[in-house]
Coordinates of C-alpha atoms in Angstrom, one line a residue:
Chain A
M431 CA 70.1 159.3 -79.6
A432 CA 72.5 157.1 -77.7
S433 CA 75.7 158.6 -79.1
D434 CA 77.0 159.2 -75.6
M435 CA 76.6 155.5 -74.7
T436 CA 79.3 152.9 -75.1
L437 CA 78.9 149.2 -74.5
Y438 CA 82.0 147.0 -74.5
W439 CA 80.9 143.4 -75.0
G440 CA 82.0 139.9 -75.8
A441 CA 80.3 137.7 -78.3
G442 CA 78.2 134.9 -76.8
S443 CA 78.4 136.3 -73.3
G444 CA 75.0 136.0 -71.6
P445 CA 75.5 139.0 -69.3
C446 CA 76.5 141.2 -72.3
W447 CA 73.4 140.0 -74.2
R448 CA 71.2 141.1 -71.3
A449 CA 72.4 144.7 -71.6
M450 CA 72.1 144.6 -75.4
I451 CA 68.5 143.4 -75.3
C452 CA 67.6 146.3 -72.9
L453 CA 69.3 148.8 -75.1
E454 CA 67.3 147.6 -78.1
E455 CA 64.0 147.5 -76.1
K456 CA 64.5 151.1 -74.9
G457 CA 65.1 152.4 -78.5
L458 CA 68.8 153.0 -77.9
S459 CA 70.2 150.8 -80.7
D460 CA 72.5 153.5 -82.0
Y461 CA 74.8 153.1 -78.9
N462 CA 78.5 152.8 -79.6
S463 CA 79.1 149.1 -79.7
K464 CA 82.7 147.9 -79.0
L465 CA 83.1 144.1 -79.6
I466 CA 86.0 142.9 -77.4
S467 CA 88.3 140.0 -78.3
F468 CA 88.9 137.9 -75.2
D469 CA 91.6 136.1 -77.2
N470 CA 93.5 139.4 -77.7
K471 CA 92.9 140.2 -74.0
E472 CA 91.1 143.5 -75.0
H473 CA 89.0 143.2 -71.8
K474 CA 92.1 143.9 -69.9
S475 CA 93.1 147.0 -71.9
D476 CA 93.6 150.3 -70.2
E477 CA 90.5 151.7 -71.9
V478 CA 88.4 149.0 -70.2
L479 CA 90.2 148.8 -66.9
K480 CA 89.8 152.6 -66.5
I481 CA 86.1 152.2 -66.1
N482 CA 85.9 148.5 -65.0
P483 CA 88.7 147.5 -62.6
R484 CA 87.8 143.8 -62.9
G485 CA 88.2 143.9 -66.7
Q486 CA 85.0 142.0 -67.2
M487 CA 82.3 142.2 -69.9
P488 CA 79.9 144.0 -70.1
T489 CA 81.4 147.4 -69.4
F490 CA 79.0 150.3 -70.0
K491 CA 79.3 154.1 -70.0
H492 CA 76.6 156.7 -70.5
G493 CA 78.1 160.1 -70.3
N494 CA 79.6 160.1 -66.8
A495 CA 77.5 157.2 -65.6
I496 CA 79.3 153.9 -65.4
V497 CA 77.6 150.6 -64.8
N498 CA 79.2 147.3 -65.5
E499 CA 77.1 144.6 -63.8
S500 CA 74.6 143.3 -66.3
F501 CA 71.5 143.5 -64.1
A502 CA 72.5 147.0 -62.9
I503 CA 72.8 148.1 -66.5
C504 CA 69.3 146.8 -67.3
L505 CA 67.8 148.6 -64.2
Y506 CA 69.7 151.8 -65.0
L507 CA 68.4 151.9 -68.6
E508 CA 64.8 151.2 -67.5
N509 CA 64.9 153.8 -64.8
T510 CA 66.7 156.5 -66.9
F511 CA 64.6 156.0 -70.0
K512 CA 61.3 155.2 -68.2
G513 CA 59.0 156.8 -70.8
Q514 CA 60.9 155.4 -73.8
G515 CA 60.5 152.1 -75.7
A516 CA 59.1 149.1 -73.9
K517 CA 58.1 149.3 -70.2
L518 CA 60.4 146.6 -68.7
L519 CA 59.4 147.0 -65.0
P520 CA 55.7 147.0 -64.1
D521 CA 54.4 149.5 -61.5
D522 CA 52.0 147.0 -59.9
P523 CA 53.8 145.8 -56.8
V524 CA 52.8 142.1 -57.2
Q525 CA 54.0 142.0 -60.8
Q526 CA 57.1 144.1 -60.1
A527 CA 58.0 141.7 -57.3
L528 CA 57.8 138.8 -59.7
V529 CA 59.9 140.6 -62.4
L530 CA 62.6 141.5 -59.9
Q531 CA 62.6 138.1 -58.4
R532 CA 63.0 136.2 -61.7
A533 CA 65.5 138.7 -63.1
V534 CA 67.9 138.1 -60.1
E535 CA 67.1 134.5 -59.8
S536 CA 68.0 133.8 -63.4
Q537 CA 71.6 133.9 -62.3
N538 CA 71.0 130.4 -60.9
I539 CA 70.6 129.1 -64.4
R540 CA 74.0 130.6 -65.4
E541 CA 75.7 129.2 -62.2
K542 CA 74.3 125.7 -62.6
A543 CA 74.8 125.5 -66.4
A544 CA 77.7 127.8 -67.4
F545 CA 79.7 127.6 -64.1
G546 CA 78.5 124.1 -63.3
V547 CA 78.4 121.6 -66.2
L548 CA 79.9 123.7 -69.0
S549 CA 82.9 125.0 -67.0
Y550 CA 83.6 121.4 -65.7
F551 CA 83.3 120.1 -69.3
F552 CA 85.4 122.7 -71.0
R553 CA 87.8 123.9 -68.4
T554 CA 88.7 120.9 -66.2
K555 CA 91.5 118.8 -67.6
P556 CA 90.1 115.5 -68.9
E557 CA 92.4 113.6 -66.4
D558 CA 90.9 115.6 -63.5
R559 CA 87.3 114.9 -64.5
T560 CA 85.2 112.1 -63.2
E561 CA 82.0 110.8 -64.7
A562 CA 80.3 110.8 -61.3
M563 CA 81.1 114.5 -60.8
L564 CA 79.9 115.4 -64.3
E565 CA 76.6 113.5 -63.6
E566 CA 76.2 115.3 -60.4
K567 CA 76.6 118.7 -62.1
K568 CA 74.2 117.7 -64.8
K569 CA 71.6 116.6 -62.2
T570 CA 71.9 120.0 -60.4
C571 CA 71.4 121.8 -63.7
H572 CA 68.4 119.6 -64.5
E573 CA 66.8 120.4 -61.1
E574 CA 67.3 124.1 -61.7
L575 CA 65.7 123.9 -65.1
Q576 CA 62.8 122.0 -63.6
I577 CA 62.1 124.9 -61.3
W578 CA 61.8 127.2 -64.4
E579 CA 59.7 124.6 -66.2
G580 CA 57.4 124.8 -63.3
Y581 CA 57.2 128.6 -63.3
L582 CA 56.2 128.6 -67.0
A583 CA 53.7 125.8 -66.5
K584 CA 52.0 127.8 -63.8
L585 CA 51.8 131.0 -66.0
G586 CA 50.3 129.1 -68.9
D587 CA 51.0 128.9 -72.6
G588 CA 52.2 132.0 -74.4
S589 CA 53.6 133.6 -71.2
Y590 CA 56.8 135.4 -70.9
I591 CA 59.0 134.5 -67.9
A592 CA 57.2 136.7 -65.4
G593 CA 53.8 137.1 -67.0
K594 CA 52.0 138.2 -70.1
N595 CA 54.5 141.0 -71.1
F596 CA 58.2 141.0 -72.0
T597 CA 60.1 142.5 -69.1
L598 CA 63.5 142.9 -67.5
A599 CA 63.1 139.3 -66.3
D600 CA 63.1 138.1 -69.9
A601 CA 66.1 140.3 -70.8
C602 CA 67.9 138.7 -67.9
T603 CA 66.8 135.1 -68.3
F604 CA 66.6 134.5 -72.1
P605 CA 70.3 134.8 -72.8
F606 CA 71.0 131.9 -70.3
I607 CA 68.2 129.8 -71.8
A608 CA 69.5 130.5 -75.3
T609 CA 73.0 129.4 -74.2
L610 CA 71.6 126.1 -73.0
V611 CA 70.0 125.6 -76.5
R612 CA 73.3 126.6 -78.1
M613 CA 75.0 123.9 -76.0
G614 CA 72.5 121.4 -77.3
F615 CA 70.3 120.7 -74.3
N616 CA 67.3 118.5 -74.9
M617 CA 64.4 120.8 -75.2
S618 CA 61.9 118.0 -75.8
R619 CA 62.2 117.2 -72.0
Y620 CA 61.2 120.8 -71.1
P621 CA 58.1 121.6 -73.2
H622 CA 57.4 124.9 -71.5
L623 CA 61.0 126.1 -71.8
A624 CA 60.9 125.1 -75.5
K625 CA 57.7 127.2 -76.0
Y626 CA 59.3 130.1 -74.2
Y627 CA 62.4 129.9 -76.3
D628 CA 60.3 129.9 -79.5
L629 CA 58.3 132.9 -78.2
V630 CA 61.3 135.1 -77.5
K631 CA 63.9 134.1 -80.1
D632 CA 62.3 136.0 -82.9
R633 CA 61.6 139.1 -81.0
P634 CA 63.2 142.1 -82.8
C635 CA 65.4 143.1 -79.8
V636 CA 66.6 139.6 -79.4
K637 CA 67.3 139.0 -83.1
A638 CA 69.1 142.3 -83.4
S639 CA 71.5 141.3 -80.6
W640 CA 71.9 137.6 -81.4
P641 CA 75.5 136.5 -80.9
P642 CA 77.1 137.0 -84.4
H643 CA 79.1 133.8 -84.4
W644 CA 76.1 131.7 -83.4
K645 CA 74.5 132.4 -86.7
D646 CA 77.0 130.6 -88.8
T647 CA 78.5 127.9 -86.6
L648 CA 76.7 124.7 -85.4
N649 CA 75.3 124.2 -81.9
K650 CA 77.3 122.0 -79.6
D651 CA 75.9 118.9 -77.9
V652 CA 77.4 119.0 -74.4
L653 CA 74.0 119.3 -72.7
K654 CA 72.2 116.8 -74.9
D655 CA 71.3 114.4 -72.0
I656 CA 70.1 117.1 -69.6
Chain B
M104 CA 52.2 149.3 -40.9
A105 CA 53.9 146.3 -42.1
S106 CA 51.6 143.7 -40.6
D107 CA 51.1 142.2 -44.1
M108 CA 54.8 141.5 -44.5
T109 CA 56.7 138.4 -43.5
L110 CA 60.5 137.9 -43.6
Y111 CA 61.9 134.5 -43.0
W112 CA 65.5 134.8 -42.2
G113 CA 68.6 133.1 -40.8
A114 CA 70.8 134.6 -38.1
G115 CA 74.2 135.8 -39.5
S116 CA 73.1 135.5 -43.1
G117 CA 74.4 138.5 -45.1
P118 CA 71.6 138.3 -47.7
C119 CA 68.9 138.3 -45.0
W120 CA 70.6 141.2 -43.3
R121 CA 70.4 143.2 -46.5
A122 CA 66.6 142.9 -46.5
M123 CA 66.4 143.7 -42.8
I124 CA 68.4 146.9 -43.2
C125 CA 66.1 148.1 -46.0
L126 CA 63.0 147.2 -44.0
E127 CA 64.3 149.3 -41.1
E128 CA 65.3 152.2 -43.4
K129 CA 61.9 152.3 -45.0
G130 CA 60.2 152.5 -41.6
L131 CA 58.8 149.0 -41.8
S132 CA 60.3 147.6 -38.7
D133 CA 57.0 146.1 -37.5
Y134 CA 57.1 143.4 -40.2
N135 CA 56.5 139.8 -39.1
S136 CA 59.9 138.4 -38.4
K137 CA 60.4 134.6 -38.6
L138 CA 63.8 133.5 -37.5
I139 CA 64.5 130.2 -39.1
S140 CA 66.7 127.4 -37.6
F141 CA 68.9 125.9 -40.3
D142 CA 69.8 123.1 -37.8
N143 CA 66.2 122.1 -37.6
K144 CA 65.8 122.4 -41.4
E145 CA 63.1 125.0 -41.1
H146 CA 64.2 126.6 -44.4
K147 CA 62.9 123.4 -46.1
S148 CA 59.5 123.4 -44.3
D149 CA 56.4 123.4 -46.4
E150 CA 55.6 126.9 -45.2
V151 CA 58.8 128.2 -46.8
L152 CA 58.9 125.9 -49.9
K153 CA 55.4 127.1 -50.8
I154 CA 56.8 130.5 -51.6
N155 CA 60.5 129.7 -52.2
P156 CA 61.0 126.5 -54.1
R157 CA 64.8 126.6 -53.4
G158 CA 64.2 126.7 -49.6
Q159 CA 66.7 129.5 -49.1
M160 CA 66.8 132.5 -46.9
P161 CA 65.7 135.2 -47.1
T162 CA 62.1 134.5 -48.1
F163 CA 59.8 137.5 -48.2
K164 CA 56.1 138.0 -48.7
H165 CA 54.2 141.3 -48.8
G166 CA 50.5 140.6 -49.3
N167 CA 50.5 138.7 -52.6
A168 CA 53.9 139.9 -53.6
I169 CA 56.7 137.4 -53.2
V170 CA 60.4 138.3 -53.5
N171 CA 63.2 136.0 -52.2
E172 CA 66.4 137.3 -53.8
S173 CA 68.0 139.7 -51.4
F174 CA 68.8 142.5 -53.9
A175 CA 65.3 142.1 -55.4
I176 CA 63.8 142.6 -52.0
C177 CA 65.8 145.8 -51.4
L178 CA 64.7 147.2 -54.8
Y179 CA 61.1 146.1 -54.3
L180 CA 61.0 147.9 -50.9
E181 CA 62.6 151.1 -52.3
N182 CA 60.3 151.2 -55.3
T183 CA 57.1 150.3 -53.4
F184 CA 57.7 152.7 -50.5
K185 CA 59.4 155.4 -52.5
G186 CA 58.2 158.4 -50.4
Q187 CA 58.7 156.6 -47.0
G188 CA 61.8 156.5 -44.8
A189 CA 65.2 157.0 -46.3
K190 CA 65.6 157.5 -50.1
L191 CA 67.8 154.5 -51.0
L192 CA 68.1 155.0 -54.8
P193 CA 69.0 158.5 -56.0
D194 CA 67.3 160.0 -59.0
D195 CA 70.4 161.5 -60.5
P196 CA 71.5 159.1 -63.3
V197 CA 75.3 159.3 -62.5
Q198 CA 74.6 158.7 -58.8
Q199 CA 72.0 156.0 -59.5
A200 CA 74.4 154.2 -61.8
L201 CA 77.0 154.1 -59.0
V202 CA 74.5 152.8 -56.4
L203 CA 73.2 150.0 -58.7
Q204 CA 76.7 149.1 -59.7
R205 CA 78.0 148.8 -56.2
A206 CA 74.9 147.1 -54.9
V207 CA 75.2 144.2 -57.5
E208 CA 79.0 144.2 -57.4
S209 CA 79.1 143.6 -53.6
Q210 CA 78.2 140.0 -54.4
N211 CA 81.9 139.6 -55.3
I212 CA 82.9 140.2 -51.7
R213 CA 80.5 137.4 -50.6
E214 CA 81.8 135.1 -53.3
K215 CA 85.4 135.6 -52.6
A216 CA 85.1 135.6 -48.8
A217 CA 82.2 133.4 -47.9
F218 CA 82.2 131.1 -50.8
G219 CA 85.9 131.3 -51.2
V220 CA 88.0 131.3 -48.1
L221 CA 85.4 130.6 -45.5
S222 CA 83.7 127.8 -47.3
Y223 CA 87.1 126.2 -48.0
F224 CA 88.1 126.6 -44.4
F225 CA 84.8 125.4 -42.7
R226 CA 83.4 123.0 -45.3
T227 CA 86.3 121.2 -46.9
K228 CA 87.5 118.2 -44.9
P229 CA 91.0 118.9 -43.4
E230 CA 92.5 116.0 -45.3
D231 CA 91.2 117.5 -48.6
R232 CA 92.6 121.0 -47.9
T233 CA 96.0 122.2 -49.1
E234 CA 97.9 125.2 -47.7
A235 CA 98.5 126.4 -51.3
M236 CA 94.8 126.4 -52.2
L237 CA 93.9 128.2 -49.0
E238 CA 96.6 130.8 -49.7
E239 CA 95.3 131.3 -53.2
K240 CA 91.7 131.8 -51.9
K241 CA 93.0 134.3 -49.4
K242 CA 94.9 136.2 -52.1
T243 CA 91.7 136.4 -54.3
C244 CA 89.8 137.7 -51.3
H245 CA 92.5 140.3 -50.6
E246 CA 92.5 141.5 -54.2
E247 CA 88.7 141.9 -54.0
L248 CA 89.0 143.9 -50.8
Q249 CA 91.7 146.1 -52.4
I250 CA 89.2 147.1 -55.1
W251 CA 86.7 148.3 -52.4
E252 CA 89.5 150.0 -50.5
G253 CA 90.3 151.9 -53.7
Y254 CA 86.6 152.9 -54.2
L255 CA 86.4 154.3 -50.7
A256 CA 89.8 156.1 -51.0
K257 CA 88.5 157.9 -54.1
L258 CA 85.3 159.0 -52.5
G259 CA 87.1 160.5 -49.5
D260 CA 86.7 160.3 -45.7
G261 CA 83.3 159.9 -44.3
S262 CA 81.8 158.5 -47.5
Y263 CA 79.3 155.8 -47.7
I264 CA 80.0 153.1 -50.3
A265 CA 78.5 155.0 -53.2
G266 CA 78.8 158.6 -52.1
K267 CA 77.8 160.9 -49.3
N268 CA 74.5 159.3 -48.5
F269 CA 73.5 155.8 -47.2
T270 CA 71.9 153.9 -50.1
L271 CA 70.8 150.5 -51.4
A272 CA 74.5 150.0 -52.1
D273 CA 75.3 150.2 -48.3
A274 CA 72.4 147.9 -47.4
C275 CA 73.8 145.4 -49.9
T276 CA 77.5 145.7 -49.1
F277 CA 77.7 146.3 -45.3
P278 CA 76.5 142.9 -44.2
F279 CA 79.4 141.3 -46.2
I280 CA 82.0 143.7 -44.8
A281 CA 80.6 143.0 -41.3
T282 CA 80.9 139.3 -41.9
L283 CA 84.6 139.8 -42.7
V284 CA 85.1 141.6 -39.4
R285 CA 83.2 138.9 -37.6
M286 CA 85.6 136.4 -39.1
G287 CA 88.5 138.4 -37.8
F288 CA 90.0 140.0 -40.9
N289 CA 92.8 142.5 -40.2
M290 CA 91.2 145.9 -40.7
S291 CA 94.4 147.7 -40.0
R292 CA 95.5 146.7 -43.5
Y293 CA 92.4 148.3 -45.0
P294 CA 92.1 151.8 -43.4
H295 CA 89.3 153.0 -45.6
L296 CA 87.2 149.9 -45.1
A297 CA 87.8 150.2 -41.4
K298 CA 86.5 153.8 -41.4
Y299 CA 83.5 152.7 -43.5
Y300 CA 82.7 149.9 -41.0
D301 CA 82.9 152.3 -38.1
L302 CA 80.6 154.8 -39.9
V303 CA 77.9 152.3 -40.6
K304 CA 78.0 149.8 -37.7
D305 CA 76.2 152.2 -35.3
R306 CA 73.5 153.4 -37.7
P307 CA 70.1 152.7 -36.1
C308 CA 68.9 150.4 -39.0
V309 CA 72.1 148.4 -38.8
K310 CA 72.1 148.1 -35.0
A311 CA 68.4 147.1 -35.0
S312 CA 69.1 144.2 -37.4
W313 CA 72.5 143.1 -36.0
P314 CA 72.8 139.3 -36.0
P315 CA 71.6 138.4 -32.5
H316 CA 74.2 135.7 -31.7
W317 CA 77.1 138.0 -32.8
K318 CA 76.4 140.2 -29.8
D319 CA 77.3 137.6 -27.2
T320 CA 79.8 135.3 -28.9
L321 CA 83.4 136.1 -29.8
N322 CA 84.6 136.9 -33.3
K323 CA 86.6 134.2 -35.1
D324 CA 90.1 134.6 -36.5
V325 CA 89.9 132.8 -39.8
L326 CA 90.7 135.9 -41.8
K327 CA 93.3 137.4 -39.5
D328 CA 96.1 137.4 -42.1
I329 CA 94.0 138.7 -45.0

């Protein structure tokens, strides 16, 4: 029973999706789900600001426990519901180290794709953009993805992002990979990331939390030459 | 015994300091400490790149476990040495939620101070800087610090950053607060942050890991009007 849990979230937000995946994996899918409209500025409502002074998504409450940072929500759910649902953080120190490392490190994908190329493309006025700067940002994003391509190559076919099981590292990383795909990045250049995407995209926890508007609108092609 | 642990670190780096504080708190102060010279590009040496493909500090190895992201190192040490030294992550869900939230959220201080004002001041060519942009970055930094001032005001005098005990949240937040002080920010405008700084600065784990060159060089005054 997760009737004392509320997640405020925005559609298509990678950080929100991380939390939603963990809620599903821990068997807490009956949480109160409040989809927030950014257009209507609902993330800056009194209801949200009372528990999240930055007015950002996700915002999460479980009884009197409040956690808003996406990775902190994932850790909180794993620690609080240790014996329930999937085990998302292995006990073995070497494996745990890898899961924690990849989970935090995945923020780099977001920074270099979402805050790098995508923000430059969508949020910088065309007259302020230069082709050279766009190319530089694409190159930085490509170099980041090559690091992950290397990680997966080393782990071997059929691996999750930190080994043979689905973990917190996947909950944290997959939403950012799926965002790249949504934005049309050329997966044929990253065969290991492509296989990883295929492995995870149909997992029940991921399907259950897939961004609703992605299902019936076309992918974009901003990242097609990355 | 921490003879099978190696931390590569840079002097004055907030993320490195986080890891060093946790190592001290967990009674692991005899780890192998490798001070890296950024000037000599030692962070891009083969020795480092072999375990940290981004060549960033900190870089941490414990036997075969490798963790490089600072918060991941802190979590790894707390989980792996649970019964040893200070307890840095409370079991109580409400308290744990707060500790995890503040630990991750502290990255905002770094982003708005180090990557905001300080980077603009030190790394942007004077001819590319504008007074208006500098003021905007200072304002953003001030607003962030006001959030933390509010958190501490609510907790009451003598509190650590997430309650009455020193936790992972302090290990993660204090280095960024101390960096603000090092850069001369006006603590008299933030009485709760000033008390917090005084509470933590003389803690043995913090003194033992204080950036060496800070001890015998003067503070700067870049942030004096924030």
